[in-house]
JSON list of C-alpha atoms in Angstrom, two decimals:
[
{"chain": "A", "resi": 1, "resn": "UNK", "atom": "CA", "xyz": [23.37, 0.23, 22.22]},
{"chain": "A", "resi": 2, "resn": "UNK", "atom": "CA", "xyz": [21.46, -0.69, 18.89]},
{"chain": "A", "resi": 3, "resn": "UNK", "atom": "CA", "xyz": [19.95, 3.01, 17.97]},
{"chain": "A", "resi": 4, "resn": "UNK", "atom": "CA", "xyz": [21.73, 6.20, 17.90]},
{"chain": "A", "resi": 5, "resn": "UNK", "atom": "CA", "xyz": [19.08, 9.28, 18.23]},
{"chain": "A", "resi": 6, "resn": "UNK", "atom": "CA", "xyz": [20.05, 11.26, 15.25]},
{"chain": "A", "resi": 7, "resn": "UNK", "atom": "CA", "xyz": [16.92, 12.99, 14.96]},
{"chain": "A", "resi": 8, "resn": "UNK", "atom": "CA", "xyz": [14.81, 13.00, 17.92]},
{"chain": "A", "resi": 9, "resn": "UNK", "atom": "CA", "xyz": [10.55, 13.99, 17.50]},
{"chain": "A", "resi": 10, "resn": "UNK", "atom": "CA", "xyz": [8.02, 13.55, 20.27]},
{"chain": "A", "resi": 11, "resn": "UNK", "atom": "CA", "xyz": [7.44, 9.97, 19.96]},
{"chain": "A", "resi": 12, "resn": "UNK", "atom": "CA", "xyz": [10.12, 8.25, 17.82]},
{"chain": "A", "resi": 13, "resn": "UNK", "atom": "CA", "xyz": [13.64, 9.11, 16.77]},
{"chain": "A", "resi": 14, "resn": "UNK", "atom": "CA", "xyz": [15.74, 8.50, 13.45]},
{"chain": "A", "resi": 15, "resn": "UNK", "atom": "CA", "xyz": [19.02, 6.22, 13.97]},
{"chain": "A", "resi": 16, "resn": "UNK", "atom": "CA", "xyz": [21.20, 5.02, 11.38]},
{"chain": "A", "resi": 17, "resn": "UNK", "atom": "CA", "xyz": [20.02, 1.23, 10.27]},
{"chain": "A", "resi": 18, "resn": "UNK", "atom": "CA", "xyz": [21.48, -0.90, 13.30]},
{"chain": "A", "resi": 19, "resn": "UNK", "atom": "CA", "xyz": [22.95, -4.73, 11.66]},
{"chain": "A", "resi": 20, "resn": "UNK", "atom": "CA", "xyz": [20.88, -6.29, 14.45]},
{"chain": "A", "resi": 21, "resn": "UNK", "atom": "CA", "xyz": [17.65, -5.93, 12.31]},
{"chain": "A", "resi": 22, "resn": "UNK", "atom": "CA", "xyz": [18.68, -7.33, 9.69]},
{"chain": "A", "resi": 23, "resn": "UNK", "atom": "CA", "xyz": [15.84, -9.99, 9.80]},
{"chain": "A", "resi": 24, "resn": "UNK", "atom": "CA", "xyz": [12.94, -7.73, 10.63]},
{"chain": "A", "resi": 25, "resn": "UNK", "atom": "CA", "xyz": [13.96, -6.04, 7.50]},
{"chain": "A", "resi": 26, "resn": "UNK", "atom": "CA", "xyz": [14.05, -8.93, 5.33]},
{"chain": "A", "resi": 27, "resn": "UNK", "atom": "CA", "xyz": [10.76, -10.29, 6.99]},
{"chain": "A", "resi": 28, "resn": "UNK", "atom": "CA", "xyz": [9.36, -6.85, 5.52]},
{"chain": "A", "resi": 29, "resn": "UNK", "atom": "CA", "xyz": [11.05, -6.87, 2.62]},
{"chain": "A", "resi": 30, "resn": "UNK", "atom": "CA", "xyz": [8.43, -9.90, 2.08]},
{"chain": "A", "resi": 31, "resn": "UNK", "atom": "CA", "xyz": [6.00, -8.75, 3.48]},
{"chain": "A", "resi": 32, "resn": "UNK", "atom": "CA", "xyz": [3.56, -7.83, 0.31]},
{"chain": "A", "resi": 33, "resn": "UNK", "atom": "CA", "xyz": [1.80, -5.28, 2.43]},
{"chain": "A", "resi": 34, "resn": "UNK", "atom": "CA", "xyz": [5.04, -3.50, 2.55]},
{"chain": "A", "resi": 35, "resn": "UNK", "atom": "CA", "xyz": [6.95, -4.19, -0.75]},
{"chain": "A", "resi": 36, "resn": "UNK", "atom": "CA", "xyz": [3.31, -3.48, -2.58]},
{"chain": "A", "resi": 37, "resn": "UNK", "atom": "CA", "xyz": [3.48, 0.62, -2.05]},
{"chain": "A", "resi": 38, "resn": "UNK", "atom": "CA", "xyz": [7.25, 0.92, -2.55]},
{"chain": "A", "resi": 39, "resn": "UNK", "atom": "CA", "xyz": [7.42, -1.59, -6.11]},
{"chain": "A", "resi": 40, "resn": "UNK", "atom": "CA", "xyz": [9.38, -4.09, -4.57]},
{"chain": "A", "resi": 41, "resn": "UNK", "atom": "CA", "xyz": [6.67, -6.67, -4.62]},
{"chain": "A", "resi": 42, "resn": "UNK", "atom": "CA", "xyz": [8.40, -8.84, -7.42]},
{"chain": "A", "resi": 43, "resn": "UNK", "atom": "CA", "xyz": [11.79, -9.39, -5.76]},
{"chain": "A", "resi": 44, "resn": "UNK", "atom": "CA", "xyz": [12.89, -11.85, -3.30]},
{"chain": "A", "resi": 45, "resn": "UNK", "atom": "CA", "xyz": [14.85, -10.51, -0.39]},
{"chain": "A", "resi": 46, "resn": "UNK", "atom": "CA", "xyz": [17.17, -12.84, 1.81]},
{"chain": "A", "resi": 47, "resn": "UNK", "atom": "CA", "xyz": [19.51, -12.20, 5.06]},
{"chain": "A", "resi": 48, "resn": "UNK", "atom": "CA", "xyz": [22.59, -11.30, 2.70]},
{"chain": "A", "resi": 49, "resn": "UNK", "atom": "CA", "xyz": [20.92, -8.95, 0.60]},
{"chain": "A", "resi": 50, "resn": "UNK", "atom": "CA", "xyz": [19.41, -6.67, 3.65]},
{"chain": "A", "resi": 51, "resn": "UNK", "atom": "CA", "xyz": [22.75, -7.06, 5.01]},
{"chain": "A", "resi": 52, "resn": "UNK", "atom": "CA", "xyz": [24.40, -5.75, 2.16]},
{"chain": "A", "resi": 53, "resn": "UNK", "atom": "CA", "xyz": [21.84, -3.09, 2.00]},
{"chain": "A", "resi": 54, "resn": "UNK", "atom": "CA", "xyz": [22.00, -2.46, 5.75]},
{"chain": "A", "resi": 55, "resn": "UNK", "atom": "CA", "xyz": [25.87, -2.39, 5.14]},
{"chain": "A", "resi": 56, "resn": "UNK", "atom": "CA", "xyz": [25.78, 0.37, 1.99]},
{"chain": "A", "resi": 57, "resn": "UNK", "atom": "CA", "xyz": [22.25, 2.31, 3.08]},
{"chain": "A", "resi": 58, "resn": "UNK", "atom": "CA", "xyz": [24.33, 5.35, 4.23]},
{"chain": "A", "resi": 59, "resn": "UNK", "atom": "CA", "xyz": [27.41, 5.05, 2.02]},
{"chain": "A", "resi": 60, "resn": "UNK", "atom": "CA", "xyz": [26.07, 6.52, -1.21]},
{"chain": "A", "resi": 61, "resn": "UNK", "atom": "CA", "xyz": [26.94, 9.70, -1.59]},
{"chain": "A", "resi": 62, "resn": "UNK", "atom": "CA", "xyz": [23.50, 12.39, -1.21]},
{"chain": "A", "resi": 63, "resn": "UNK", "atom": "CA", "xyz": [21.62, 9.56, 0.61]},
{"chain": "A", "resi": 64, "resn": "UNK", "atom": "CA", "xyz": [20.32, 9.43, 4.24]},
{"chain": "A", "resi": 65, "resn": "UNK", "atom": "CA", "xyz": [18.41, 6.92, 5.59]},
{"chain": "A", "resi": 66, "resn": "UNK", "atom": "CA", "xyz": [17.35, 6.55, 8.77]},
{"chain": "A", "resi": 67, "resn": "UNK", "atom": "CA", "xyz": [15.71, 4.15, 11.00]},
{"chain": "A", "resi": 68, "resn": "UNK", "atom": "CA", "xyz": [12.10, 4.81, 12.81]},
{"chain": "A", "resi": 69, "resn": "UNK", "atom": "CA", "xyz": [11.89, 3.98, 16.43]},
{"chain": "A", "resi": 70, "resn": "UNK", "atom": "CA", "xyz": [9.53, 4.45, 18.57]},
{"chain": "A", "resi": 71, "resn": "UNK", "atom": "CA", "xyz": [11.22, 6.06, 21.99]},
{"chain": "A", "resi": 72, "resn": "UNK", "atom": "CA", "xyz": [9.68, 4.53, 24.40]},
{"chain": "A", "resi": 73, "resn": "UNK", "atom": "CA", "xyz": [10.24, 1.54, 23.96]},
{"chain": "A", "resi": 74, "resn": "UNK", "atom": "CA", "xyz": [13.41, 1.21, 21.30]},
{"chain": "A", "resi": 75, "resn": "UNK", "atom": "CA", "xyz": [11.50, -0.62, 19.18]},
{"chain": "A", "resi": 76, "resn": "UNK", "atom": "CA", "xyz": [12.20, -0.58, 15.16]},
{"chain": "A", "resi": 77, "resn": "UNK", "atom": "CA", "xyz": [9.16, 0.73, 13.10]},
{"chain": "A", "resi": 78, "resn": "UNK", "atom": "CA", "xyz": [9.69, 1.21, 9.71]},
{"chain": "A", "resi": 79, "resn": "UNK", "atom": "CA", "xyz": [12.52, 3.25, 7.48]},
{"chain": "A", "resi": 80, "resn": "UNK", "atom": "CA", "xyz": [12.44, 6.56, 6.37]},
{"chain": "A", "resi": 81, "resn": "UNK", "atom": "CA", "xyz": [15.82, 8.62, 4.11]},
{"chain": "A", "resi": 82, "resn": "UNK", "atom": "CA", "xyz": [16.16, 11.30, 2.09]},
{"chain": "A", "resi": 83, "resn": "UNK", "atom": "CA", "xyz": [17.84, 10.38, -1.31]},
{"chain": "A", "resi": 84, "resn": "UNK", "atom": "CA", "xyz": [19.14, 11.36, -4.84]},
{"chain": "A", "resi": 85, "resn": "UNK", "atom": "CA", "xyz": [20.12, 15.10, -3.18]},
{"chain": "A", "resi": 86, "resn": "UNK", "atom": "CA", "xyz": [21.12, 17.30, -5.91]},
{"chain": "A", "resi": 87, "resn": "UNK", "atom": "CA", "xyz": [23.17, 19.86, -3.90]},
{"chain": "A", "resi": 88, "resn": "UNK", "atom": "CA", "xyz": [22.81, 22.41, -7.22]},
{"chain": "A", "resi": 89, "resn": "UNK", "atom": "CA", "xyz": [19.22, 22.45, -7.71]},
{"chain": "A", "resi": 90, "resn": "UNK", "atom": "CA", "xyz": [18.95, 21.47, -3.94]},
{"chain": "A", "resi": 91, "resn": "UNK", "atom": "CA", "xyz": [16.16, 18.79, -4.72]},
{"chain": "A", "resi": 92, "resn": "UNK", "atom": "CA", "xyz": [15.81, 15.47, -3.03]},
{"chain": "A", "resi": 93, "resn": "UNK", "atom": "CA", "xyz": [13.40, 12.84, -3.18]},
{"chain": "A", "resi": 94, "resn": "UNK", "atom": "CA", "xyz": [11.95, 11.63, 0.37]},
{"chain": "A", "resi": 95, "resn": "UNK", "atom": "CA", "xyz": [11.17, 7.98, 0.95]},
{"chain": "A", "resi": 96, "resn": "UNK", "atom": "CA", "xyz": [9.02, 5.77, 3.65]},
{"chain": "A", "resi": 97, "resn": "UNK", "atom": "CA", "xyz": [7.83, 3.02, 5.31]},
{"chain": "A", "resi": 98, "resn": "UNK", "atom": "CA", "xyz": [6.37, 1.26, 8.87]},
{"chain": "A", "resi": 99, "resn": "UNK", "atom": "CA", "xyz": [6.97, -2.14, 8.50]},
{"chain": "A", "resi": 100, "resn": "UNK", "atom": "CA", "xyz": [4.42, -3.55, 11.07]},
{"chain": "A", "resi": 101, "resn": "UNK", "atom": "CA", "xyz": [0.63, -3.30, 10.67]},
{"chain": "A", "resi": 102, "resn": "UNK", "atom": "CA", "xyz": [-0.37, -2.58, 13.49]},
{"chain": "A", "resi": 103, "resn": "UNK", "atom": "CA", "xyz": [1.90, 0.53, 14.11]},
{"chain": "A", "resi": 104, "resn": "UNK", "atom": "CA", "xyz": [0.18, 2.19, 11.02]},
{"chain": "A", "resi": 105, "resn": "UNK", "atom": "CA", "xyz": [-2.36, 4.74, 10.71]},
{"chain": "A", "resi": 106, "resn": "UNK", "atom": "CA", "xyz": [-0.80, 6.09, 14.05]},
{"chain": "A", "resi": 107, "resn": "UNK", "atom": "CA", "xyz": [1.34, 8.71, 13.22]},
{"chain": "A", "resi": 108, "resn": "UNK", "atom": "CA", "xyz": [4.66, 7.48, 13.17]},
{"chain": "A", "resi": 109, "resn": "UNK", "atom": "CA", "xyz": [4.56, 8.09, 9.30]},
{"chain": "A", "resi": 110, "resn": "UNK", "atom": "CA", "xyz": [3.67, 11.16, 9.53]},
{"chain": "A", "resi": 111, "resn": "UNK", "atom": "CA", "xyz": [6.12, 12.49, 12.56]},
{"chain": "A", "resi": 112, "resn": "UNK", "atom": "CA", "xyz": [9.36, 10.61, 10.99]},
{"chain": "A", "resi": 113, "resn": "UNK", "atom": "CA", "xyz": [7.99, 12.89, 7.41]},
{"chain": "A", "resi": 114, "resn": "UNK", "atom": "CA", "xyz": [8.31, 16.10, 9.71]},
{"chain": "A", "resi": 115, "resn": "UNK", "atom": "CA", "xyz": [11.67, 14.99, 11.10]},
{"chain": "A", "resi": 116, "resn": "UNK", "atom": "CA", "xyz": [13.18, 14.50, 7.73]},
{"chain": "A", "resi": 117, "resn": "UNK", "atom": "CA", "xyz": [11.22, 17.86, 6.74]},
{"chain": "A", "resi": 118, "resn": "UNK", "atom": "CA", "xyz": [13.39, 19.92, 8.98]},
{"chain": "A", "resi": 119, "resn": "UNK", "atom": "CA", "xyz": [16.39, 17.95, 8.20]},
{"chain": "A", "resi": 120, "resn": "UNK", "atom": "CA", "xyz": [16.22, 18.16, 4.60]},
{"chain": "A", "resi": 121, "resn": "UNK", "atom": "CA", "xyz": [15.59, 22.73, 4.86]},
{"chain": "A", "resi": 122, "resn": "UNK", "atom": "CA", "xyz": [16.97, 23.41, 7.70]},
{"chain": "A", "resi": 123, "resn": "UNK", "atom": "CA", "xyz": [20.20, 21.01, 8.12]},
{"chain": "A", "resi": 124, "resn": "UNK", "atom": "CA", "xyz": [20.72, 19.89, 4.34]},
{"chain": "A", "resi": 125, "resn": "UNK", "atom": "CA", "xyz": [19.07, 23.44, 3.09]},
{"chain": "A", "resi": 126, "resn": "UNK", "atom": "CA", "xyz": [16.93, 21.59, 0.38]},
{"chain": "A", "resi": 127, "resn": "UNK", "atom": "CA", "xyz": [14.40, 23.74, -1.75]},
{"chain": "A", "resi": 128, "resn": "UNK", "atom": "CA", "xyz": [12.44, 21.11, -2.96]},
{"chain": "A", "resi": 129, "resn": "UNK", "atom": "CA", "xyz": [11.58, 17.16, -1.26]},
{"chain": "A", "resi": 130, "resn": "UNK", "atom": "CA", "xyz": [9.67, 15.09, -3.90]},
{"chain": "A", "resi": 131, "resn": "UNK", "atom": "CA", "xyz": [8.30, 11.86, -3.34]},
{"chain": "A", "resi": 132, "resn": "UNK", "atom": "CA", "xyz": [6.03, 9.42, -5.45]},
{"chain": "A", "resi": 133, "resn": "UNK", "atom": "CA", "xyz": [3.24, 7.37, -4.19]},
{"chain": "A", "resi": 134, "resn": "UNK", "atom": "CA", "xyz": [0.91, 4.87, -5.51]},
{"chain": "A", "resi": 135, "resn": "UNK", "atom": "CA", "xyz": [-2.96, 6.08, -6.44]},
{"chain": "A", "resi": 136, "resn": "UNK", "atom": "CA", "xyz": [-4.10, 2.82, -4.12]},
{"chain": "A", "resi": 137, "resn": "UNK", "atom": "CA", "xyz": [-2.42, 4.10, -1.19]},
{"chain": "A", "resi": 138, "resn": "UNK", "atom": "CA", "xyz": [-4.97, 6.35, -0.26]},
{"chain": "A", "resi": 139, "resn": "UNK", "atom": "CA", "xyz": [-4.12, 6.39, 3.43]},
{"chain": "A", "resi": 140, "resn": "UNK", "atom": "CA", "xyz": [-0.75, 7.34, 2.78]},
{"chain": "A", "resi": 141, "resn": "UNK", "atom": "CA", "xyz": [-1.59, 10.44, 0.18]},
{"chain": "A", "resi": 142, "resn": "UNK", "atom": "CA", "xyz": [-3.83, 12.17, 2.63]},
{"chain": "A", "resi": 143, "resn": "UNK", "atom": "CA", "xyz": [-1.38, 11.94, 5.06]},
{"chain": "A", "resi": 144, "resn": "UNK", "atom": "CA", "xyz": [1.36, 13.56, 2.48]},
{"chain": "A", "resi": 145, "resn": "UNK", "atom": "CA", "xyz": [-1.26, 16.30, 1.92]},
{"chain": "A", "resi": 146, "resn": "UNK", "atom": "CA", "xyz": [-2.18, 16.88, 5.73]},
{"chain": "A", "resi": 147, "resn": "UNK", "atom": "CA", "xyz": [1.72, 17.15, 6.17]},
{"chain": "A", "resi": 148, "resn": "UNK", "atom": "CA", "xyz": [1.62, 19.63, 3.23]},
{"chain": "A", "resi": 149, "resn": "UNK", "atom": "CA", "xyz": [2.98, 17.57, 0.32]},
{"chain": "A", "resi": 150, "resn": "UNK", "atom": "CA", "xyz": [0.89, 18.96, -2.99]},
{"chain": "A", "resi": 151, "resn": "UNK", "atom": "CA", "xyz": [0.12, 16.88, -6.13]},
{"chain": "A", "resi": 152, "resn": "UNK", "atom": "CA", "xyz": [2.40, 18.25, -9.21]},
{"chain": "A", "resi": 153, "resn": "UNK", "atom": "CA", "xyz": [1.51, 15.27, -11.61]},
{"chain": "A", "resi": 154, "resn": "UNK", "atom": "CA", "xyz": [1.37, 11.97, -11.90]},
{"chain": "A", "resi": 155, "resn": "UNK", "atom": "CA", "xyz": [2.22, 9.05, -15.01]},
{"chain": "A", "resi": 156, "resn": "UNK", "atom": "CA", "xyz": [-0.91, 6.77, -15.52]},
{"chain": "A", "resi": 157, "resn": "UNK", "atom": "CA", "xyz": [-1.02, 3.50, -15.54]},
{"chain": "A", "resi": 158, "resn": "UNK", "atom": "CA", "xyz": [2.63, 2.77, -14.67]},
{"chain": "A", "resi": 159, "resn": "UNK", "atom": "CA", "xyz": [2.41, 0.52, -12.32]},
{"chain": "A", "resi": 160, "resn": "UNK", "atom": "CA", "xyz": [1.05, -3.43, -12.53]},
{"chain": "A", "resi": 161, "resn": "UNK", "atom": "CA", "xyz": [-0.18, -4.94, -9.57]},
{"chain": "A", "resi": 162, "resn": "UNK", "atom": "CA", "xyz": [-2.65, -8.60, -8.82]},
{"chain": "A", "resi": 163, "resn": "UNK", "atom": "CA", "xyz": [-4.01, -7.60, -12.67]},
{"chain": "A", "resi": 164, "resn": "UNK", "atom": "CA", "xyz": [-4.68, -4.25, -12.10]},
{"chain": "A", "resi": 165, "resn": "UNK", "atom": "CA", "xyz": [-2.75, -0.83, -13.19]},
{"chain": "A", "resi": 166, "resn": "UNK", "atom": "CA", "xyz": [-2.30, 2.18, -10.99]},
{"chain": "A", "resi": 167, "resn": "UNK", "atom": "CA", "xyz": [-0.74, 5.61, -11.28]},
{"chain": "A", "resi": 168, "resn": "UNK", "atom": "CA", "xyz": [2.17, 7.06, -9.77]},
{"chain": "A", "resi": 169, "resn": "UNK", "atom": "CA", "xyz": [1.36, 10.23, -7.96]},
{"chain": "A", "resi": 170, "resn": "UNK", "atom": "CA", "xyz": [4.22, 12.36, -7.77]},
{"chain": "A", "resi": 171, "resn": "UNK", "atom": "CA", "xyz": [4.29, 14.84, -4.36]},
{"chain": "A", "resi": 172, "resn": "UNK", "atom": "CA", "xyz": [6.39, 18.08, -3.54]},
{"chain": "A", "resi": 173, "resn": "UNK", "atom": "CA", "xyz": [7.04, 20.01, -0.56]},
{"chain": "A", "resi": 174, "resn": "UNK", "atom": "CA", "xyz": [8.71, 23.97, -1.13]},
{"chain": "A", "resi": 175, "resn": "UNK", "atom": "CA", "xyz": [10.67, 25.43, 1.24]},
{"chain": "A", "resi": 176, "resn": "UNK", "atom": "CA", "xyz": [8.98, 28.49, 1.11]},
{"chain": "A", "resi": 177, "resn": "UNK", "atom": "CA", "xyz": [5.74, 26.73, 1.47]},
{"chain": "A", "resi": 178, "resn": "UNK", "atom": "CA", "xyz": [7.36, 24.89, 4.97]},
{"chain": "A", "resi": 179, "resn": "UNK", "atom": "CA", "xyz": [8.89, 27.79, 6.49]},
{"chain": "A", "resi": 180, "resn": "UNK", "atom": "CA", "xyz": [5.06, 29.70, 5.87]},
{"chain": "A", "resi": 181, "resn": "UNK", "atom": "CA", "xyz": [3.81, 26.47, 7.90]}
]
């Protein structure tokens, strides 16, 4: 068995990275429709390096990630985690993405956000899951905000991309504000 169903939602679960996908992973770790939104656009990513990555992505200490598959069919969409956890201030900063295309804009995002929502209160008991996001990815800050994610600031202009400059929006969720939900 490739997945293990860590966290389990209506139409995907979260599994540790499985080895076997290591090329998916470095096909869309190329893909600029991937490595565009999470500033990864200028490196180069081969088999050794994802399987390095693969081999470490749960190894750091206060770092989760988690594969996104869609349950039906066991199929790997994207990558989600929860990362630099500061157990004191219990803060964490929330990162995502679906690799293919076509499985955006259909709610896999947005359901693998909620699973790691509930893990990070009620299983980690974080107070606070930031995340930062990239003014040109529309799409994915009105799905932050229908989630519940609220704009707290943002640093202009920090961000070069195809001869342009964008901000970084910077998102929070509360943990009073989720268990009010």
């Amino acid at each position: 068995m490739k997945y293990f169903k860590k966290i389990v939602g209506k139409r995907i679960y979260l599994s540790p990275p499985s080895m076997e996908d290591v090329e998916i992973y470095t096909k869309w770790m190329n893909d600029r429709s991937v490595t565009d939104g999470i500033q990864n656009t200028s490196s180069i990513c081969t088999l050794e390096r994802e399987r390095k990555w693969i081999e470490n992505s749960n190894t750091k200490e206060n770092t989760f990630n988690f594969a996104i598959v869609e349950k039906e069919k066991d199929q790997l969409l994207g990558n989600c985690g929860i990362y630099k956890i500061d157990p004191i201030d219990r803060t964490a900063t929330l990162g995502i993405f679906i690799g293919e295309e076509e499985k955006r804009n259909q709610g896999y995002g947005a359901e693998a956000i909620s699973l790691l929502l509930d893990y990070g209160f009620n299983i980690l008991h974080l107070h606070n899951i930031h995340l930062s996001v990239f003014s040109f990815n529309e799409q994915a800050i009105a799905c932050y905000k229908k989630i519940g994610f609220q704009e707290y600031g943002r640093r202009h202009e920090c961000y070069y991309l195809n001869g342009q400059y964008y901000d970084e929006v910077f998102m929070e969720f509360l943990e009073e504000d989720y268990r009010n939900k």
